[in-house]
Short mmCIF file of C-alpha atoms and ligand atoms in Angstrom, two decimals:
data_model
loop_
_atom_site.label_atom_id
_atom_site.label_comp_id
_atom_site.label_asym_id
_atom_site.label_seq_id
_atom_site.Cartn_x
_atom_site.Cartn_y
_atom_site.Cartn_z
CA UNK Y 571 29.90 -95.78 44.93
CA UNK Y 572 32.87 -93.46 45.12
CA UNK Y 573 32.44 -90.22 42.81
CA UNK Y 574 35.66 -88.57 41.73
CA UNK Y 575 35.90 -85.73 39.29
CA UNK Y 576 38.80 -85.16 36.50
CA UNK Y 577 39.96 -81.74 35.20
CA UNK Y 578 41.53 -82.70 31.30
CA UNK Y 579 39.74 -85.78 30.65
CA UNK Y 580 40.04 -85.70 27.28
CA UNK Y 581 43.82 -85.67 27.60
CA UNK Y 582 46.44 -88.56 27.64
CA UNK Y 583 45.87 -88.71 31.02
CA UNK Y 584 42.66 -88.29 31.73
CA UNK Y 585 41.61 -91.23 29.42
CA UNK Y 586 43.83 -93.50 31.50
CA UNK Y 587 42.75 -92.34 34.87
CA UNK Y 588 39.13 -92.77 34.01
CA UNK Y 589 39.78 -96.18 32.40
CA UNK Y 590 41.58 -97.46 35.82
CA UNK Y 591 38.84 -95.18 37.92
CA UNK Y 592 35.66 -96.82 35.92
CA UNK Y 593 37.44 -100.16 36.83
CA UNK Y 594 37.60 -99.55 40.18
CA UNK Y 595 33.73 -99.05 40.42
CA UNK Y 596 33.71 -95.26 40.79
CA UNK Y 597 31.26 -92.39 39.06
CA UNK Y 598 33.33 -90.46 36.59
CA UNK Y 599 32.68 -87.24 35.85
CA UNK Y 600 34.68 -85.09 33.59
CA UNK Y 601 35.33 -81.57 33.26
CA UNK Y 602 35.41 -80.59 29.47
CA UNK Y 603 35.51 -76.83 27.97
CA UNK Y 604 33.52 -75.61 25.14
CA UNK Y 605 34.70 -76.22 21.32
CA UNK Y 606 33.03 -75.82 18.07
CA UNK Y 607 33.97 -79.43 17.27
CA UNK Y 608 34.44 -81.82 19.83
CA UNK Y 609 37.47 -83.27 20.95
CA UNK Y 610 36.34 -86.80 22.86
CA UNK Y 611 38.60 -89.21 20.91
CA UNK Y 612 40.86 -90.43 23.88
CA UNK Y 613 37.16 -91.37 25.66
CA UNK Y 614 34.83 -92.13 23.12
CA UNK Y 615 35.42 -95.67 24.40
CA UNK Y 616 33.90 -94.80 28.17
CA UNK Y 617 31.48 -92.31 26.84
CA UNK Y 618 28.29 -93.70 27.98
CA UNK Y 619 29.83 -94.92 31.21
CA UNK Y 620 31.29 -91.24 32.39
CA UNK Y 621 29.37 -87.78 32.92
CA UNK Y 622 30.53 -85.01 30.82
CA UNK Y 623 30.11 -81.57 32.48
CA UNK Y 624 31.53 -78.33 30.87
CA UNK Y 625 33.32 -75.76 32.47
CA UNK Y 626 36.72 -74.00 32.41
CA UNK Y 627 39.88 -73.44 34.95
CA UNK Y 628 39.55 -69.77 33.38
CA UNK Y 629 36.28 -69.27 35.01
CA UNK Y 630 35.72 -69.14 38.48
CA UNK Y 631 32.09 -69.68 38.96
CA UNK Y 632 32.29 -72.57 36.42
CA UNK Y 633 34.61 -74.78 38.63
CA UNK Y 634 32.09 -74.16 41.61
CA UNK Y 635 29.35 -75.00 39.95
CA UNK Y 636 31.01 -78.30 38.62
CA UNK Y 637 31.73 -79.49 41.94
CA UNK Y 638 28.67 -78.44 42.98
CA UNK Y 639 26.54 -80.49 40.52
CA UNK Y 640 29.26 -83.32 40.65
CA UNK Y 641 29.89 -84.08 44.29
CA UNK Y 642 32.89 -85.35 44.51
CA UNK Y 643 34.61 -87.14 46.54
CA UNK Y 644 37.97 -87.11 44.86
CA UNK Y 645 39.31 -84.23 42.26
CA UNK Y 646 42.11 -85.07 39.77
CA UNK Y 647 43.16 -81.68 38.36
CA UNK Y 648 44.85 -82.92 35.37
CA UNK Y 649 44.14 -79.67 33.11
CA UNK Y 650 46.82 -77.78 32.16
CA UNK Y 651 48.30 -75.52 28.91
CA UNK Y 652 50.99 -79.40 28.98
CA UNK Y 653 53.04 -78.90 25.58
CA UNK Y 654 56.84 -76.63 26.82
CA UNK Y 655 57.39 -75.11 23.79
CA UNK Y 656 53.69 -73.21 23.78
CA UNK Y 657 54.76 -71.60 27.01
CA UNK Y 658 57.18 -69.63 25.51
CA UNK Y 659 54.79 -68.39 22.44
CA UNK Y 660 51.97 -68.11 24.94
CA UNK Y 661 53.34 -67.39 28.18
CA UNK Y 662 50.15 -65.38 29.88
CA UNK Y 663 47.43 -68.24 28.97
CA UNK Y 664 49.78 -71.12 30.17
CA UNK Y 665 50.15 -69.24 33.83
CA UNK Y 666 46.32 -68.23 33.50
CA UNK Y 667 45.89 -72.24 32.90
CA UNK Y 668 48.93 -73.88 34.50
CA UNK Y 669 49.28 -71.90 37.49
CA UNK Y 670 45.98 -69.80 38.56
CA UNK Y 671 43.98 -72.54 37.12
CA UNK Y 672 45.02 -74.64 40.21
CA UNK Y 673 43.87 -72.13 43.03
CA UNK Y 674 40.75 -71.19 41.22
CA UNK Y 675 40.01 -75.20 41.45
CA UNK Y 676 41.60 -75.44 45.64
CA UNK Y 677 38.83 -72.18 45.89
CA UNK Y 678 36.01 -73.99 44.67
CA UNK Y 679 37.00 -76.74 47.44
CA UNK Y 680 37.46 -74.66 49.97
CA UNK Y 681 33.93 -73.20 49.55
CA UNK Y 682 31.75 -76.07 48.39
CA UNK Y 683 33.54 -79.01 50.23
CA UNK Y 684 36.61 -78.67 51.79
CA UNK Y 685 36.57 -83.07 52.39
CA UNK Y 686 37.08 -83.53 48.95
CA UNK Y 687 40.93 -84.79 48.29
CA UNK Y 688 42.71 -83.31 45.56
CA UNK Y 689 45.18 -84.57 43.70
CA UNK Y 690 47.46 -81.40 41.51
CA UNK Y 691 49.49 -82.41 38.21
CA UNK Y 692 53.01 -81.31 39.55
CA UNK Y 693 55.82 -81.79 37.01
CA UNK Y 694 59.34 -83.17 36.73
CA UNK Y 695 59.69 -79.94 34.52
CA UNK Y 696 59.83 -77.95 37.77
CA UNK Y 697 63.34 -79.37 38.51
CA UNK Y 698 64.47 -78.12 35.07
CA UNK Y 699 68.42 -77.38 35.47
CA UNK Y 700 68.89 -80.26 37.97
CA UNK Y 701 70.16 -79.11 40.73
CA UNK Y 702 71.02 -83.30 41.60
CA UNK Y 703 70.85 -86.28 39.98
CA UNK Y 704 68.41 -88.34 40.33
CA UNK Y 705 65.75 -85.95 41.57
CA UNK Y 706 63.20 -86.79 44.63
CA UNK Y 707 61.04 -84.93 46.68
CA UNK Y 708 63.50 -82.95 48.24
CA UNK Y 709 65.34 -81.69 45.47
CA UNK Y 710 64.98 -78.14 44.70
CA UNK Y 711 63.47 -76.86 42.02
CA UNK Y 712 65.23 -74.64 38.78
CA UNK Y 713 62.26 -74.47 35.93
CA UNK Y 714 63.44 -73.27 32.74
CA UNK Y 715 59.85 -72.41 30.97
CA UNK Y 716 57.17 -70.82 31.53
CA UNK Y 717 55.11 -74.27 31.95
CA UNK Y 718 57.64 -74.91 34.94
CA UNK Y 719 57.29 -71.79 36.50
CA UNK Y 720 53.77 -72.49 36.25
CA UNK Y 721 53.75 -75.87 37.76
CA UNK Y 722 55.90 -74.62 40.75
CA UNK Y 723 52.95 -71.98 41.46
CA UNK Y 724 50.30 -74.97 41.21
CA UNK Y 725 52.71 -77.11 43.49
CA UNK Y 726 53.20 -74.78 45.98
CA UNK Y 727 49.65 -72.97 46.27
CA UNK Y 728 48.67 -76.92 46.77
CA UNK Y 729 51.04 -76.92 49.72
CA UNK Y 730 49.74 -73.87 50.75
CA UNK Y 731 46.25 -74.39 51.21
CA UNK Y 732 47.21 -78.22 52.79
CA UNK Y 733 49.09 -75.80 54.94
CA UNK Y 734 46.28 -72.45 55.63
CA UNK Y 735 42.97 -74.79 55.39
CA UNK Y 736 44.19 -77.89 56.21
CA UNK Y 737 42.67 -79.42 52.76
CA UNK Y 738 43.88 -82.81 51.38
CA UNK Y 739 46.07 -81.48 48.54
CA UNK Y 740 48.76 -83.95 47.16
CA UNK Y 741 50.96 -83.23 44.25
CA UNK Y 742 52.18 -86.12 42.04
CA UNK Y 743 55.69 -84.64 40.99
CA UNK Y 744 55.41 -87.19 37.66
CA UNK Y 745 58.10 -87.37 35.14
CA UNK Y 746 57.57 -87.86 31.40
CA UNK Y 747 55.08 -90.69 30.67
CA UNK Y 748 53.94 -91.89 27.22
CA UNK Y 749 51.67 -93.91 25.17
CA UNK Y 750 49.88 -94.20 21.89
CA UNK Y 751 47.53 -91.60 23.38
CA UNK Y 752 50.17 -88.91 24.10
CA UNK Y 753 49.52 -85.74 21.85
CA UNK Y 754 51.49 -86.08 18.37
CA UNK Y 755 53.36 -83.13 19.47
CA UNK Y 756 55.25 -84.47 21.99
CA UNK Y 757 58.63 -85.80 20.82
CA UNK Y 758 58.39 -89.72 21.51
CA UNK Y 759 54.48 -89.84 19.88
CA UNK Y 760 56.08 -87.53 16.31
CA UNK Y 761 58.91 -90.00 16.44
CA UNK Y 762 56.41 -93.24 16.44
CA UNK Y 763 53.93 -91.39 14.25
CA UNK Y 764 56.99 -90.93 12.03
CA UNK Y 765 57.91 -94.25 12.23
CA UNK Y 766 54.62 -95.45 10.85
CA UNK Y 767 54.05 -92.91 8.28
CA UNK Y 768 57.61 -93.24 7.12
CA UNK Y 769 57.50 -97.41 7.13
CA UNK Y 770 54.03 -97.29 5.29
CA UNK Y 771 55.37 -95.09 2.44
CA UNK Y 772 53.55 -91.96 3.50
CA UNK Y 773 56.25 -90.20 4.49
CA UNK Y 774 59.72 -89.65 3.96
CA UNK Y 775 61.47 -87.67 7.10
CA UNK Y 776 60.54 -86.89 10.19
CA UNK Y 777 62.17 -83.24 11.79
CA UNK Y 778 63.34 -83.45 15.10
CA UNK Y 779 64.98 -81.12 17.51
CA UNK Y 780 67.47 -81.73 20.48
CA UNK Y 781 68.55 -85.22 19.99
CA UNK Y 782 71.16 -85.01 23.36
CA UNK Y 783 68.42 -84.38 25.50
CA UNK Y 784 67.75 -87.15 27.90
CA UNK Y 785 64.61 -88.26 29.97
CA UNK Y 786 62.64 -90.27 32.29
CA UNK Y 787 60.15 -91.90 30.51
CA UNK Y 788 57.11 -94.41 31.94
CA UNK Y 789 53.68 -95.59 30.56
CA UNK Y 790 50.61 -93.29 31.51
CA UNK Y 791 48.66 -96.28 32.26
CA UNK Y 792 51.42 -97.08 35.07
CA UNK Y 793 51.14 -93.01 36.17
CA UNK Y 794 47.52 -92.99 37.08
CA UNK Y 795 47.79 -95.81 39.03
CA UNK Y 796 49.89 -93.64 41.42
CA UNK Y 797 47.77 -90.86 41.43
CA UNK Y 798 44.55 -92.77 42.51
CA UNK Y 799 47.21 -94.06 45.03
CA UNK Y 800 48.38 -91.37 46.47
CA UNK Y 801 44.56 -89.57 47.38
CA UNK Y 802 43.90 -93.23 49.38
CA UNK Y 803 46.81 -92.71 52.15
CA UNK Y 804 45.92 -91.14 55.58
CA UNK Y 805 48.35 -88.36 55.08
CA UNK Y 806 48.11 -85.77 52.19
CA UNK Y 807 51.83 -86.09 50.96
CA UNK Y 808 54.02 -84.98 47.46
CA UNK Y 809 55.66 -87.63 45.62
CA UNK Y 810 58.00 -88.43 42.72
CA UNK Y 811 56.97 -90.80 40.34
CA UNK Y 812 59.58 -92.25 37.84
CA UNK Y 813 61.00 -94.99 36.44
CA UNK Y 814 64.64 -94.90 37.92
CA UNK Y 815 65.99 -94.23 34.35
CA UNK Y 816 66.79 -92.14 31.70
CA UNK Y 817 67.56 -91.89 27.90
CA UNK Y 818 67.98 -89.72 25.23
CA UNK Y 819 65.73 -88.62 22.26
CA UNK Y 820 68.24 -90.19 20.21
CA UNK Y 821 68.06 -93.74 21.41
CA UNK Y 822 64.26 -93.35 21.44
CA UNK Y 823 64.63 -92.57 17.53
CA UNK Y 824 66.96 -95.33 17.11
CA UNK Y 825 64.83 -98.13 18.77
CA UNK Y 826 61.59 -97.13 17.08
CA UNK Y 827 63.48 -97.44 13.48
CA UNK Y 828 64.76 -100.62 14.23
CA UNK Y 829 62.09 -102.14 15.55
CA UNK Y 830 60.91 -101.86 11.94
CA UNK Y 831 63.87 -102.89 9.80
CA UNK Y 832 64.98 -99.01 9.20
CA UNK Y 833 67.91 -96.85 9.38
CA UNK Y 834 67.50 -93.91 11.30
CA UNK Y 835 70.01 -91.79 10.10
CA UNK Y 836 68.20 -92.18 6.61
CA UNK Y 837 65.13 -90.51 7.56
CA UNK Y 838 65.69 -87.68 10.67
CA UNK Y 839 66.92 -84.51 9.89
CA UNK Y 840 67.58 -82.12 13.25
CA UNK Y 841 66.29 -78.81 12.48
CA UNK Y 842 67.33 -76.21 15.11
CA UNK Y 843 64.02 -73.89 14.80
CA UNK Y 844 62.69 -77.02 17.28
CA UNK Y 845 65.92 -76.21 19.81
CA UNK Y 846 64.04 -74.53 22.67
CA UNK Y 847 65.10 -71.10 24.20
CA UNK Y 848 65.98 -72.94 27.19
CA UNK Y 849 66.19 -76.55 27.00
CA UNK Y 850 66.00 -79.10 30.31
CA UNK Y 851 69.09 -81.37 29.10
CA UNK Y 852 68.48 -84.48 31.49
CA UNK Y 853 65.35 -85.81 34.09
CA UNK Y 854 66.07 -88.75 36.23
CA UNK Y 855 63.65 -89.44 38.93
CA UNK Y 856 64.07 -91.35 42.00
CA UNK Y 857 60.83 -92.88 42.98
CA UNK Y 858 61.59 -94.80 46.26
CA UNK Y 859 59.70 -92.93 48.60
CA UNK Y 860 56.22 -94.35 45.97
CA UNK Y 861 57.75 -97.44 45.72
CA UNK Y 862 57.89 -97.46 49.90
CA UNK Y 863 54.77 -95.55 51.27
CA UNK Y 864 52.61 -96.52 48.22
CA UNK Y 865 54.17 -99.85 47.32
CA UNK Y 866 54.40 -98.37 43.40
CA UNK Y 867 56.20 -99.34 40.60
CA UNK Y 868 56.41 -98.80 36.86
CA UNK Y 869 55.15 -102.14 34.67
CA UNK Y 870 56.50 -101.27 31.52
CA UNK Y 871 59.49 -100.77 30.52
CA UNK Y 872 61.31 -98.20 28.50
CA UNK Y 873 62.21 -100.60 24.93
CA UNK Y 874 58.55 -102.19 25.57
CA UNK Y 875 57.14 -98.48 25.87
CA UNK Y 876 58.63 -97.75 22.16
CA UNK Y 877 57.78 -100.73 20.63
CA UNK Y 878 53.95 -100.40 21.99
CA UNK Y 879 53.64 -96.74 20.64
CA UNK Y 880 54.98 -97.96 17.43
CA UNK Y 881 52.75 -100.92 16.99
CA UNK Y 882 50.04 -98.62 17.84
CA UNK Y 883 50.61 -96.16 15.27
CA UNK Y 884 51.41 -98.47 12.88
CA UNK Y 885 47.98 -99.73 13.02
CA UNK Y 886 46.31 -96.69 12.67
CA UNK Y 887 48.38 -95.55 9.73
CA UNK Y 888 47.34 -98.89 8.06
CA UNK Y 889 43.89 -97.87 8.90
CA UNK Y 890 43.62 -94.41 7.65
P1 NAP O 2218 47.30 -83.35 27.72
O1 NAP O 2218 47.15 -84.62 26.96
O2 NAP O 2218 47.86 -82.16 27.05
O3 NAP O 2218 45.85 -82.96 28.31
C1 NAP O 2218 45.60 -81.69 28.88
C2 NAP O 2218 44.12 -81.60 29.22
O4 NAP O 2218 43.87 -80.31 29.82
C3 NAP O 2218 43.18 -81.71 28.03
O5 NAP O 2218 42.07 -82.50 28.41
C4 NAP O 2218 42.76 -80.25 27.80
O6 NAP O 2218 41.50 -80.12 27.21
C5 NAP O 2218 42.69 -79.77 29.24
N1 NAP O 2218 42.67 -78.30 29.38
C6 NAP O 2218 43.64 -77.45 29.02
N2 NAP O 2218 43.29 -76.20 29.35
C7 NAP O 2218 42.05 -76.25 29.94
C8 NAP O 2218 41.16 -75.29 30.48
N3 NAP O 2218 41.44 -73.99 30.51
N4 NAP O 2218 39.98 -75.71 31.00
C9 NAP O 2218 39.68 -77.01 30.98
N5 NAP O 2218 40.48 -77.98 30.48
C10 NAP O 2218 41.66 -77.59 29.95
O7 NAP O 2218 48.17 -83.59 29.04
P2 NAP O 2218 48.58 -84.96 29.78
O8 NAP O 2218 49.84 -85.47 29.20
O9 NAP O 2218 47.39 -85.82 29.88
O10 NAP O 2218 48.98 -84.39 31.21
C11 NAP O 2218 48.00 -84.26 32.24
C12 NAP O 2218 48.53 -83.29 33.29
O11 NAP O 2218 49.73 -83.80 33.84
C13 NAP O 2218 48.86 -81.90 32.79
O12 NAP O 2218 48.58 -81.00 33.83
C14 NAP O 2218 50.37 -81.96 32.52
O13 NAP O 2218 50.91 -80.66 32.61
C15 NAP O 2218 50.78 -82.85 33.67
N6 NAP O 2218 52.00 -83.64 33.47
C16 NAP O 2218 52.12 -84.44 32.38
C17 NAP O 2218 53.24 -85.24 32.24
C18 NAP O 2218 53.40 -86.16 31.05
O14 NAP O 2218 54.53 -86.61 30.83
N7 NAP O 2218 52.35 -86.48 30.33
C19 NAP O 2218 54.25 -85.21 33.21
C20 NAP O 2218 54.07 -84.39 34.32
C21 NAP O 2218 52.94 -83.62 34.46
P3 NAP O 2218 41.29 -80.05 25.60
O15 NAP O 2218 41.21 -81.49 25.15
O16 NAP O 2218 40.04 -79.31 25.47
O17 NAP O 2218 42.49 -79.35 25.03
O1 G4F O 2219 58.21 -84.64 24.51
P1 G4F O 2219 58.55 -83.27 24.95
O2 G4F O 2219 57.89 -82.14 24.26
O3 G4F O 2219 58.30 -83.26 26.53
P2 G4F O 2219 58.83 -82.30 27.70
O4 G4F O 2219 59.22 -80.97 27.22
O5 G4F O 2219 59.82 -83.07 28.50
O6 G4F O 2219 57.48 -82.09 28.55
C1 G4F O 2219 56.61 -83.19 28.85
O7 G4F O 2219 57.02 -83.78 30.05
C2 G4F O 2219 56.91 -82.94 31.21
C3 G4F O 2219 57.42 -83.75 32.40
O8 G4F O 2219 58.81 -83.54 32.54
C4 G4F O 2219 55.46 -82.54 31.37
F1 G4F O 2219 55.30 -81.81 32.50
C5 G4F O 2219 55.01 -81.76 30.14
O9 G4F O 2219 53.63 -81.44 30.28
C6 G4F O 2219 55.19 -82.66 28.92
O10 G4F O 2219 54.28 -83.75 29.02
O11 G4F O 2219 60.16 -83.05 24.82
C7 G4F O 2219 61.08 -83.94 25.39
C8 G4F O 2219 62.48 -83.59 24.90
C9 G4F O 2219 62.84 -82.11 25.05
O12 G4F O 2219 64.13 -82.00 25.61
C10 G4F O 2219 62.86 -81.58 23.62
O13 G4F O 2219 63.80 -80.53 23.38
O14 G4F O 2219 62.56 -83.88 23.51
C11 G4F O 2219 63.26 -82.83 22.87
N1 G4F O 2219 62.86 -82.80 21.45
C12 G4F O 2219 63.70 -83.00 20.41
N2 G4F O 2219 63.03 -82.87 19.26
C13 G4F O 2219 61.64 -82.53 20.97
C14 G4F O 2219 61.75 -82.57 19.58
N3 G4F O 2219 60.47 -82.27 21.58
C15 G4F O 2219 59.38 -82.07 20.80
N4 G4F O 2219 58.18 -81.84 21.41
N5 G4F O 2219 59.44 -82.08 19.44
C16 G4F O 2219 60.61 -82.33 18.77
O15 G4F O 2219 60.66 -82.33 17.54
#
């Protein structure tokens, strides 16, 4: 039985990626940090079937100790400071997280088993003011935030130590993905929260920022499916993963009303306190070098992504 160890389990992500792991008849174990209350919604489901350890990307020993007690095989390092606008408020813990995080974790490798594969969260953030459109592997990078500066540290000290120590780093350069488990701060799960709350008389507006901005956007469930891909190749390589197409915020909003009946214009008001200090304006991926070397693709598409995350959280409005 294949062992593989994830770093932000209890994110979007991380539920996904130990769903599709489980299925595939590994041992999951999953890196979690210490709360006062915890925060295992996303895997309540696989609770009994995964191994919970705690530790923290702030701490050193903590990391090699987890691998240590873990024994991995395969390390997903999914944990990250994830939400943009944070990394302008908190700059300092996002790099601590974000960017250090990622060699204290290639470290703890290096020392306790430099065969393990590891597989780094890289970012379509890092390519920020697009320097061409659509972007692959090749394009260089332009962040504009401190989460994409941060990322381009963790991509290239994964490089780097591929590179120095020959270790089997890859970095999955992934652009947006979604789902009715993506954080309620994140524009496409407040629109489809909205949505709900607004259609089941619980709320009246939802507040919105930059509606011009534009995006690639996939299912997570499609995502992890890559990332499990790309540690089971010969050679450790980077890759984009996308799907091919972008839209804006505003025809997000506008599907999501009408998929139940409403107006749209009715019920968003643009507030520019949510304008970011420096704002990525439009991500479009070009995936063919996945859909080639991995033979990868995206299942769902973008109108079926919308009206999933909207179904969802209509549900569990109804329900609370
Ligand atoms: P997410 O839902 O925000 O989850 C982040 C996870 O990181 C959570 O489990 C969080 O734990 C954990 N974490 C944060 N700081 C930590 C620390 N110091 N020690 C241990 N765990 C820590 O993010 P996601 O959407 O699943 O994204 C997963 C990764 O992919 C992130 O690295 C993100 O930057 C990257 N990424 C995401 C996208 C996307 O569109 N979703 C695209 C490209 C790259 P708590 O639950 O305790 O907070
Ligand atoms: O949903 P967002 O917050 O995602 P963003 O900034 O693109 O970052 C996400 O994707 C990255 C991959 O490119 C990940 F690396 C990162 O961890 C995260 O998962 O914002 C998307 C767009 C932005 O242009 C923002 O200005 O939506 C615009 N927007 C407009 N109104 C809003 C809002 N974003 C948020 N969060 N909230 C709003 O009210």
């Amino acid at each position: 039985m294949k062992r593989a160890l994830i770093t932000g389990i209890t994110g979007q992500d991380g539920s996904y990626l130990a769903d599709f792991l489980l299925a595939k008849g590994y041992e999951v174990f999953g890196m979690v940090r210490r709360a006062s209350t915890e925060n295992f919604e996303r895997i309540e489901h696989i609770r009994s079937r995964i191994h919970l350890h705690q530790a923290d990307l702030l701490d050193q020993l903590s990391v090699i100790e987890l691998l240590k007690e873990s024994k991995p095989q395969e390390v997903y390092n999914l944990a990250a400071q994830s939400f943009v606008p944070t990394s302008w408020t908190q700059p300092t813990l996002t790099g601590e997280f974000t960017a250090l995080g990622v060699t204290k974790m290639l470290e703890a490798i290096k020392l306790v088993d430099p065969a393990i594969r590891f597989y780094q969260a890289s970012s379509s953030e890092m390519f920020g003011k697009v320097q061409e459109t659509p972007q692959n592997e090749n394009t260089p990078f332009y962040p504009r935030s401190p989460y994409g500066v941060a990322k381009v540290y963790g991509h290239f000290i994964s490089i780097n130590y591929r590179e120095s120590y020959n270790l089997f780093c890859v970095s999955g350069i992934l652009f947006n993905h979604e789902s009715p488990r993506r954080g309620k701060e994140f524009v496409t799960r407040k629109i489809t929260d909205g949505v709900a709350r607004i259609k089941l008389g619980k709320a009246n507006e939802v507040r919105l920022g930059n509606l011009d901005a534009q995006r690639d956007w996939g299912f997570a469930g499609d995502y992890v499916r890559a990332m499990w891909l790309m540690l089971q190749q010969h050679q450790p390589e980077d890759y984009v993963i996308a799907t091919g197409q972008s839209h804006s915020v505003q025809e997000f909003v506008e599907l999501a009303f009408k998929h139940v009946g409403l107006d749209w214009r009715n019920y968003v008001i643009v507030d520019p306190s949510l304008f970011r200090p420096a704002e990525v304006n439009h991500l479009r991926g070009d995936a063919s070098k996945a859909a080639q070397k991995l033979g990868w693709k995206p299942e769902i598409a973008f109108e079926e992504l919308v009206v999933k995350m909207v179904e969802a959280d209509l549900e569990r409005v109804r329900h609370t």
